[in-house]
Coordinates of C-alpha atoms in Angstrom, one line a residue:
M1 CA 0.0 0.0 0.0
R2 CA 1.2 3.5 -0.8
I3 CA 0.6 5.9 2.1
L4 CA 1.1 9.6 2.5
L5 CA 1.1 11.0 6.1
V6 CA 0.6 14.8 6.1
G7 CA 1.5 16.8 9.2
E8 CA 2.9 15.8 12.6
F9 CA 1.6 15.9 16.2
S10 CA 4.1 14.9 18.9
G11 CA 5.6 12.1 16.7
V12 CA 2.4 10.2 16.0
H13 CA 3.0 10.1 12.2
T14 CA 6.7 9.4 12.7
Q15 CA 6.0 6.4 14.9
L16 CA 3.2 5.2 12.6
S17 CA 5.3 5.6 9.5
K18 CA 8.1 3.4 11.0
A19 CA 5.6 0.6 11.8
L20 CA 4.0 0.8 8.4
K21 CA 7.4 0.6 6.6
E22 CA 8.4 -2.4 8.8
S23 CA 5.2 -4.1 7.5
G24 CA 6.2 -3.6 3.9
H25 CA 4.2 -0.5 3.0
F26 CA 5.6 2.5 1.0
V27 CA 5.2 5.5 3.2
T28 CA 6.0 9.2 2.6
T29 CA 5.8 11.8 5.4
I30 CA 5.5 15.6 4.9
S31 CA 5.6 18.1 7.8
D32 CA 7.8 20.8 9.4
G33 CA 8.9 18.2 12.1
D34 CA 6.4 19.6 14.6
A35 CA 8.4 22.8 15.2
Y36 CA 11.2 22.6 17.7
K37 CA 10.7 18.8 18.2
N38 CA 12.1 18.4 14.7
F39 CA 10.8 14.9 14.1
P40 CA 12.2 13.2 11.0
R41 CA 10.2 13.4 7.7
D42 CA 10.7 12.8 4.0
I43 CA 9.5 16.2 2.8
T44 CA 9.8 19.4 4.7
I45 CA 7.4 22.4 4.4
P46 CA 9.1 24.8 6.9
S47 CA 7.2 27.1 9.2
K48 CA 8.6 30.3 10.6
N49 CA 9.7 30.4 14.2
H50 CA 9.3 34.0 15.2
K51 CA 11.4 35.1 18.2
S52 CA 10.1 38.6 18.0
K53 CA 6.7 39.2 19.7
I54 CA 5.9 41.8 17.1
L55 CA 6.5 39.4 14.2
L56 CA 4.5 36.7 16.0
L57 CA 1.5 39.1 16.3
V58 CA 1.8 39.9 12.6
D59 CA 1.8 36.2 11.9
Y60 CA -1.3 35.7 14.0
F61 CA -2.9 38.7 12.2
F62 CA -2.5 37.1 8.8
D63 CA -3.5 33.7 10.2
F64 CA -6.8 35.1 11.5
L65 CA -7.4 36.8 8.1
G66 CA -6.9 33.3 6.6
V67 CA -4.1 34.3 4.2
K68 CA -1.1 33.0 6.1
G69 CA 1.1 30.7 4.0
L70 CA -0.5 31.5 0.6
F71 CA 2.9 32.5 -0.7
S72 CA 4.4 29.3 0.7
Y73 CA 1.7 27.2 -0.9
F74 CA 2.5 28.5 -4.4
K75 CA 6.2 28.3 -3.7
Y76 CA 5.8 24.6 -3.0
K77 CA 3.0 23.9 -5.4
R78 CA 5.3 22.0 -7.9
L79 CA 6.6 19.8 -5.1
L80 CA 3.0 19.1 -3.9
S81 CA 2.1 18.1 -7.5
K82 CA 4.4 15.2 -7.2
L83 CA 2.4 13.8 -4.2
S84 CA 0.2 11.6 -6.3
G85 CA -0.8 8.0 -6.7
F86 CA -1.2 7.2 -3.0
D87 CA -3.8 4.7 -1.9
I88 CA -4.2 6.5 1.4
V89 CA -3.6 10.1 2.5
Q90 CA -4.0 10.8 6.2
F91 CA -4.0 14.4 7.6
I92 CA -3.0 14.7 11.2
N93 CA -5.7 17.4 11.5
P94 CA -7.6 19.8 9.2
A95 CA -4.7 22.3 9.1
P96 CA -1.9 19.7 9.0
L97 CA 1.0 22.0 7.9
S98 CA 1.7 24.8 10.4
A99 CA 3.1 27.0 7.6
F100 CA -0.3 27.1 5.9
G101 CA -3.3 29.1 7.2
S102 CA -7.0 28.3 6.4
L103 CA -7.0 29.2 2.7
A104 CA -3.7 27.6 2.0
S105 CA -4.8 24.4 3.8
I106 CA -8.0 24.3 1.7
L107 CA -5.9 24.6 -1.5
L108 CA -3.5 21.9 -0.2
I109 CA -6.4 19.5 0.6
R110 CA -8.1 20.2 -2.8
K111 CA -4.9 19.5 -4.6
I112 CA -4.1 16.3 -2.6
S113 CA -7.6 15.0 -3.1
K114 CA -7.5 15.3 -6.8
Q115 CA -4.2 13.5 -7.1
N116 CA -4.9 10.5 -4.8
K117 CA -7.4 7.8 -4.0
K118 CA -8.7 8.0 -0.4
L119 CA -8.3 10.7 2.3
V120 CA -8.6 10.2 6.0
L121 CA -8.6 12.7 8.9
C122 CA -6.8 11.9 12.1
A123 CA -8.4 14.0 14.9
L124 CA -5.4 15.2 16.9
G125 CA -4.3 18.7 17.8
D126 CA -6.3 21.9 17.8
D127 CA -9.1 22.2 15.3
Y128 CA -12.5 23.9 15.0
R129 CA -14.6 21.1 16.5
W130 CA -12.4 20.7 19.6
V131 CA -12.1 24.4 20.3
N132 CA -15.9 24.8 19.8
A133 CA -16.5 21.9 22.2
C134 CA -14.3 23.5 24.8
L135 CA -15.9 26.9 24.5
H136 CA -19.4 25.5 24.7
G137 CA -18.8 23.5 27.9
N138 CA -18.9 20.0 26.3
Y139 CA -16.3 18.9 28.9
K140 CA -16.4 19.1 32.7
Y141 CA -13.0 20.9 32.4
S142 CA -10.9 21.7 29.4
A143 CA -7.7 23.4 28.2
L144 CA -9.6 26.6 27.6
D145 CA -11.0 27.0 31.1
N146 CA -8.3 29.7 31.9
L147 CA -9.2 31.9 29.0
N148 CA -9.8 35.5 29.9
L149 CA -8.7 39.0 28.8
K150 CA -5.4 38.6 30.7
T151 CA -4.5 35.2 29.3
L152 CA -5.9 35.9 25.8
P153 CA -2.4 36.2 24.1
K154 CA -1.6 32.7 25.3
Y155 CA -4.6 31.4 23.4
L156 CA -4.4 33.2 20.1
Y157 CA -3.1 30.2 18.3
T158 CA -6.0 28.1 19.5
L159 CA -8.7 30.6 19.1
K160 CA -7.9 31.1 15.4
Y161 CA -9.7 27.8 14.7
K162 CA -12.9 29.2 16.0
Y163 CA -12.7 32.9 15.1
G164 CA -10.2 32.9 12.2
I165 CA -11.6 33.5 8.7
F166 CA -12.3 30.4 6.7
Y167 CA -11.2 27.9 9.5
K168 CA -14.8 26.8 9.9
Q169 CA -15.1 26.3 6.2
L170 CA -11.8 24.4 6.2
Q171 CA -13.2 22.0 8.8
W172 CA -16.3 21.3 6.8
Y173 CA -14.3 20.9 3.6
V174 CA -11.8 18.4 5.1
E175 CA -14.7 16.4 6.6
A176 CA -16.5 16.3 3.2
K177 CA -13.4 15.1 1.4
C178 CA -12.3 12.4 4.0
S179 CA -13.7 8.9 4.1
A180 CA -13.2 8.5 7.9
I181 CA -12.3 10.5 11.0
I182 CA -10.1 8.7 13.4
P183 CA -9.8 10.2 16.9
G184 CA -6.5 9.7 18.8
L185 CA -7.8 10.7 22.2
I186 CA -11.1 10.7 24.2
D187 CA -11.2 14.5 24.0
Y188 CA -11.4 14.4 20.2
Q189 CA -13.9 11.6 20.2
I190 CA -16.2 13.8 22.3
A191 CA -15.6 16.8 20.0
Y192 CA -16.6 14.7 16.9
E193 CA -19.4 12.9 18.7
K194 CA -22.2 11.6 16.4
H195 CA -20.3 12.4 13.2
P196 CA -21.3 9.8 10.7
K197 CA -17.6 9.3 9.6
L198 CA -16.2 9.0 13.2
T199 CA -14.5 5.7 13.9
K200 CA -13.3 4.2 17.2
I201 CA -10.3 5.7 19.0
V202 CA -7.0 4.5 17.7
R203 CA -4.4 4.8 20.4
L204 CA -1.1 6.6 20.0
P205 CA 1.7 4.4 18.7
L206 CA 5.2 4.1 20.3
H207 CA 8.2 2.0 19.4
T208 CA 9.9 0.8 22.6
C209 CA 13.2 0.3 20.7
D210 CA 13.4 4.1 20.1
Y211 CA 13.8 4.8 23.8
N212 CA 16.2 3.6 26.4
I213 CA 13.6 2.0 28.7
D214 CA 14.7 0.3 31.9
V215 CA 11.9 -1.9 33.3
D216 CA 13.9 -2.4 36.5
K217 CA 12.8 1.1 37.5
I218 CA 9.4 -0.2 38.4
K219 CA 11.0 -1.3 41.7
R220 CA 12.2 1.6 43.7
K221 CA 15.7 1.4 44.9
S222 CA 15.7 4.2 47.5
E223 CA 13.4 5.9 50.0
E224 CA 13.6 9.1 48.0
I225 CA 10.6 9.7 45.7
I226 CA 11.5 11.5 42.5
I227 CA 8.7 13.7 41.1
F228 CA 9.2 15.0 37.6
H229 CA 7.2 18.0 36.3
G230 CA 7.2 18.4 32.5
W231 CA 6.5 22.1 32.2
Q232 CA 5.7 23.3 28.6
I233 CA 6.6 26.9 28.3
G234 CA 3.7 28.9 26.8
K235 CA 1.1 26.1 27.7
E236 CA 0.9 26.7 31.4
F237 CA -2.8 27.6 31.4
R238 CA -3.7 24.8 29.0
K239 CA -1.8 22.1 30.9
G240 CA -2.3 23.4 34.5
N241 CA 1.4 23.5 35.4
Y242 CA 0.8 26.2 38.0
L243 CA -1.6 23.9 39.9
F244 CA 1.0 21.1 40.0
D245 CA 3.6 23.6 41.2
D246 CA 1.3 24.9 43.9
A247 CA 0.6 21.4 45.0
M248 CA 4.3 20.5 45.1
K249 CA 5.0 23.5 47.4
V250 CA 2.6 22.0 49.9
I251 CA 4.0 18.5 49.4
L252 CA 7.6 19.6 49.9
D253 CA 6.7 21.6 53.0
K254 CA 4.8 18.6 54.3
Y255 CA 7.3 15.8 53.7
G256 CA 10.6 17.6 53.3
K257 CA 13.2 17.7 50.6
D258 CA 15.0 14.7 52.1
K259 CA 12.1 12.4 51.1
I260 CA 11.0 14.2 47.9
K261 CA 13.2 15.2 44.9
Y262 CA 11.2 17.6 42.8
V263 CA 12.5 18.0 39.2
V264 CA 11.0 20.8 37.1
C265 CA 11.9 20.5 33.4
K266 CA 11.5 23.6 31.2
S267 CA 12.7 24.1 27.6
V268 CA 15.5 21.6 27.5
P269 CA 16.6 19.5 24.4
Y270 CA 14.3 16.5 23.9
Q271 CA 17.0 13.9 24.7
Q272 CA 17.8 15.6 28.0
Y273 CA 14.0 15.7 28.7
L274 CA 13.8 11.9 28.2
E275 CA 16.8 11.3 30.5
L276 CA 15.3 13.3 33.3
L277 CA 11.9 11.6 32.8
S278 CA 13.4 8.2 32.8
G279 CA 14.4 8.3 36.5
A280 CA 11.0 9.6 37.8
D281 CA 8.7 7.7 40.2
I282 CA 5.9 10.2 39.5
F283 CA 5.4 12.3 36.4
L284 CA 3.2 15.5 36.5
D285 CA 1.8 16.0 33.0
Q286 CA -1.5 17.9 32.7
V287 CA -4.9 18.5 34.5
Y288 CA -7.2 19.8 31.8
S289 CA -7.5 16.8 29.5
Y290 CA -9.7 13.7 29.7
D291 CA -7.0 11.6 28.1
Y292 CA -3.2 11.3 28.2
G293 CA -1.3 12.3 25.2
V294 CA 2.2 11.4 24.0
N295 CA 3.9 12.9 27.0
G296 CA 1.8 10.9 29.4
L297 CA 2.4 7.8 27.2
L298 CA 6.1 8.3 27.5
G299 CA 5.8 8.5 31.2
M300 CA 4.0 5.2 31.3
A301 CA 6.6 3.6 29.0
Y302 CA 9.4 4.9 31.4
C303 CA 7.6 3.2 34.3
S304 CA 6.3 6.4 36.1
V305 CA 3.1 7.0 37.8
V306 CA 1.6 9.6 35.4
F307 CA -0.7 12.4 36.6
S308 CA -2.7 13.2 33.5
G309 CA -6.0 12.6 31.8
F310 CA -7.3 9.2 32.9
E311 CA -11.0 10.0 33.0
D312 CA -11.8 6.6 31.6
N313 CA -9.3 4.7 33.7
A314 CA -10.6 1.4 34.9
D315 CA -7.2 -0.4 35.0
N316 CA -5.3 1.7 37.6
I317 CA -2.7 2.7 35.1
G318 CA -2.3 6.3 36.1
V319 CA -3.7 9.1 38.3
N320 CA -6.6 11.1 36.8
A321 CA -5.4 14.7 37.5
I322 CA -8.2 17.3 37.6
P323 CA -7.9 21.1 38.1
D324 CA -8.4 21.0 41.8
L325 CA -5.5 21.9 44.1
Q326 CA -6.7 19.9 47.2
N327 CA -7.4 16.9 45.0
L328 CA -3.9 16.9 43.6
I329 CA -2.3 17.3 47.1
G330 CA -4.4 14.4 48.4
K331 CA -3.5 12.1 45.6
L332 CA 0.2 12.9 45.8
S333 CA 0.2 12.5 49.6
F334 CA -1.5 9.1 49.3
L335 CA 1.2 7.8 47.0
I336 CA 4.0 9.2 49.1
E337 CA 2.6 7.6 52.2
N338 CA 1.9 4.3 50.3
P339 CA 5.0 3.7 48.2
S340 CA 3.8 0.1 47.4
E341 CA 1.0 1.8 45.3
I342 CA 3.6 3.6 43.3
E343 CA 5.2 0.2 42.2
K344 CA 1.7 -1.3 41.6
I345 CA 0.6 1.6 39.3
K346 CA 4.1 1.6 37.5
C347 CA 3.7 -2.0 36.7
N348 CA 0.1 -1.6 35.5
A349 CA 1.0 1.4 33.4
Y350 CA 4.0 -0.3 31.7
N351 CA 2.0 -3.5 30.9
Y352 CA -0.9 -1.4 29.6
F353 CA 1.5 0.5 27.4
L354 CA 2.9 -2.7 25.9
E355 CA -0.6 -4.1 25.2
N356 CA -2.3 -1.1 23.9
H357 CA 0.3 1.2 22.3
N358 CA 2.5 -1.2 20.4
A359 CA 3.3 0.6 17.1
K360 CA 2.9 -2.4 14.9
N361 CA -0.5 -3.3 16.4
I362 CA -1.6 0.4 16.1
A363 CA -0.5 0.4 12.4
N364 CA -2.7 -2.6 11.8
E365 CA -5.7 -0.9 13.4
Y366 CA -5.2 2.1 11.0
I367 CA -5.0 -0.3 8.0
K368 CA -8.2 -2.0 8.9
I369 CA -10.0 1.3 9.1
W370 CA -8.4 2.5 5.8
D371 CA -9.5 -0.7 4.1
N372 CA -13.1 -0.5 5.2
C373 CA -13.8 3.2 5.0

C-alpha cells in the first residue's frame, strides 16, 4: 500500500510511518517536524519560528485573516504536485502543515484529493470542532478554562480555529473530502461525537526500541521519591502547570526535601528531557484533559506514575489529574505515604503501554479502518 502522512503531532505520524514501513508498505511523510521537536520526515514544508513578539503578532494577524502561508503554498506547489498515486492520504488534523493558514490548507487538501485515492482525517491537535466543544462546555473541564482577557495572548493560536476567517469552512471541507475521521484521544472523540464518519479511538503508537527504557525502574531502589514535572513553556494555562507547582510546594513543606526530589523540566533538548523523565517515580503531565497524550504515554513507558487525563481509567494505570488543588495534594500525599502503590501503578502502566500502544498493532488498526472506509 502507498501511504502519505501529512503533518505531525508529537511524533504520531513518525511512529506510525516506521511501523508501516516495517510491515512492507511504501510511506511518505510531509511536515515541518512539529516545530522545535524536529521529528524526521521525508518532505519538509518549513514554518517560521518568530522570536520577536511583534513578528509573532503579525503572523497571528495574517493567520486570523486566513491568508497565512499562501505564498508558501504557491512556492511549494510544484513539489506538492508530485504527491500523487497514493492509496491512502492521512491528515493529522484539518490544518496539517503549520506553515499554511486556512485558505492555503483548503488549497492543499483540494490538490491532494485530486491526485490520490482515499483521504482520512486523524483528529489530533487543535481544530474547529475541539475548540468549539471547549468553549461550549462539552467537557467538565478543558484546556480553555483559563481563557480571559489577561490570558488571551496565550490562546491566540488556539482561538484562530474558532474565530479565524475560513477555518470553519476548512473544517467542513476536510470532513467532506475524507472517508473517515479517526480520533486519537477521548477528548477528540467527544468533539466529533455523532459524526457519521467517526471511527473508534486508535491509540497513540510508540516503538519501545526508540527509547532507552529500563523496566527495572518499576521497583524503587531508595526511599527518596522522584517527582518529575514536564513544564511546557507557553502552555501553562492549557496544561495546568501552575496547579501542579502549587501542590508541590505543599508536598515539599509537608514531607521535606529529604524524602522528595522535585525536578521541574522547562525548555531543554528532547533527549535531555527523556533522560530526566526516565528516572522519575511520579510524572506530572496535565490536568485539563480527559485523556493522556504522547507525554503521558512516554511517562507510562518509562515506568512512572503519570498524573494526566485518565478520565476513563478502569485499570489503575495512572492518576486522573483534575484542576483541583486539594485533590492533587491528596493524591500525591497518598502515593508518598503508600509507596507500594507507586510500584503497583508503575507495573500496570507499563503493561498497559505494551498491550495497547505497540506501534505495529496500532498500524494494523489504522490499516483495517483505511481498508473499510
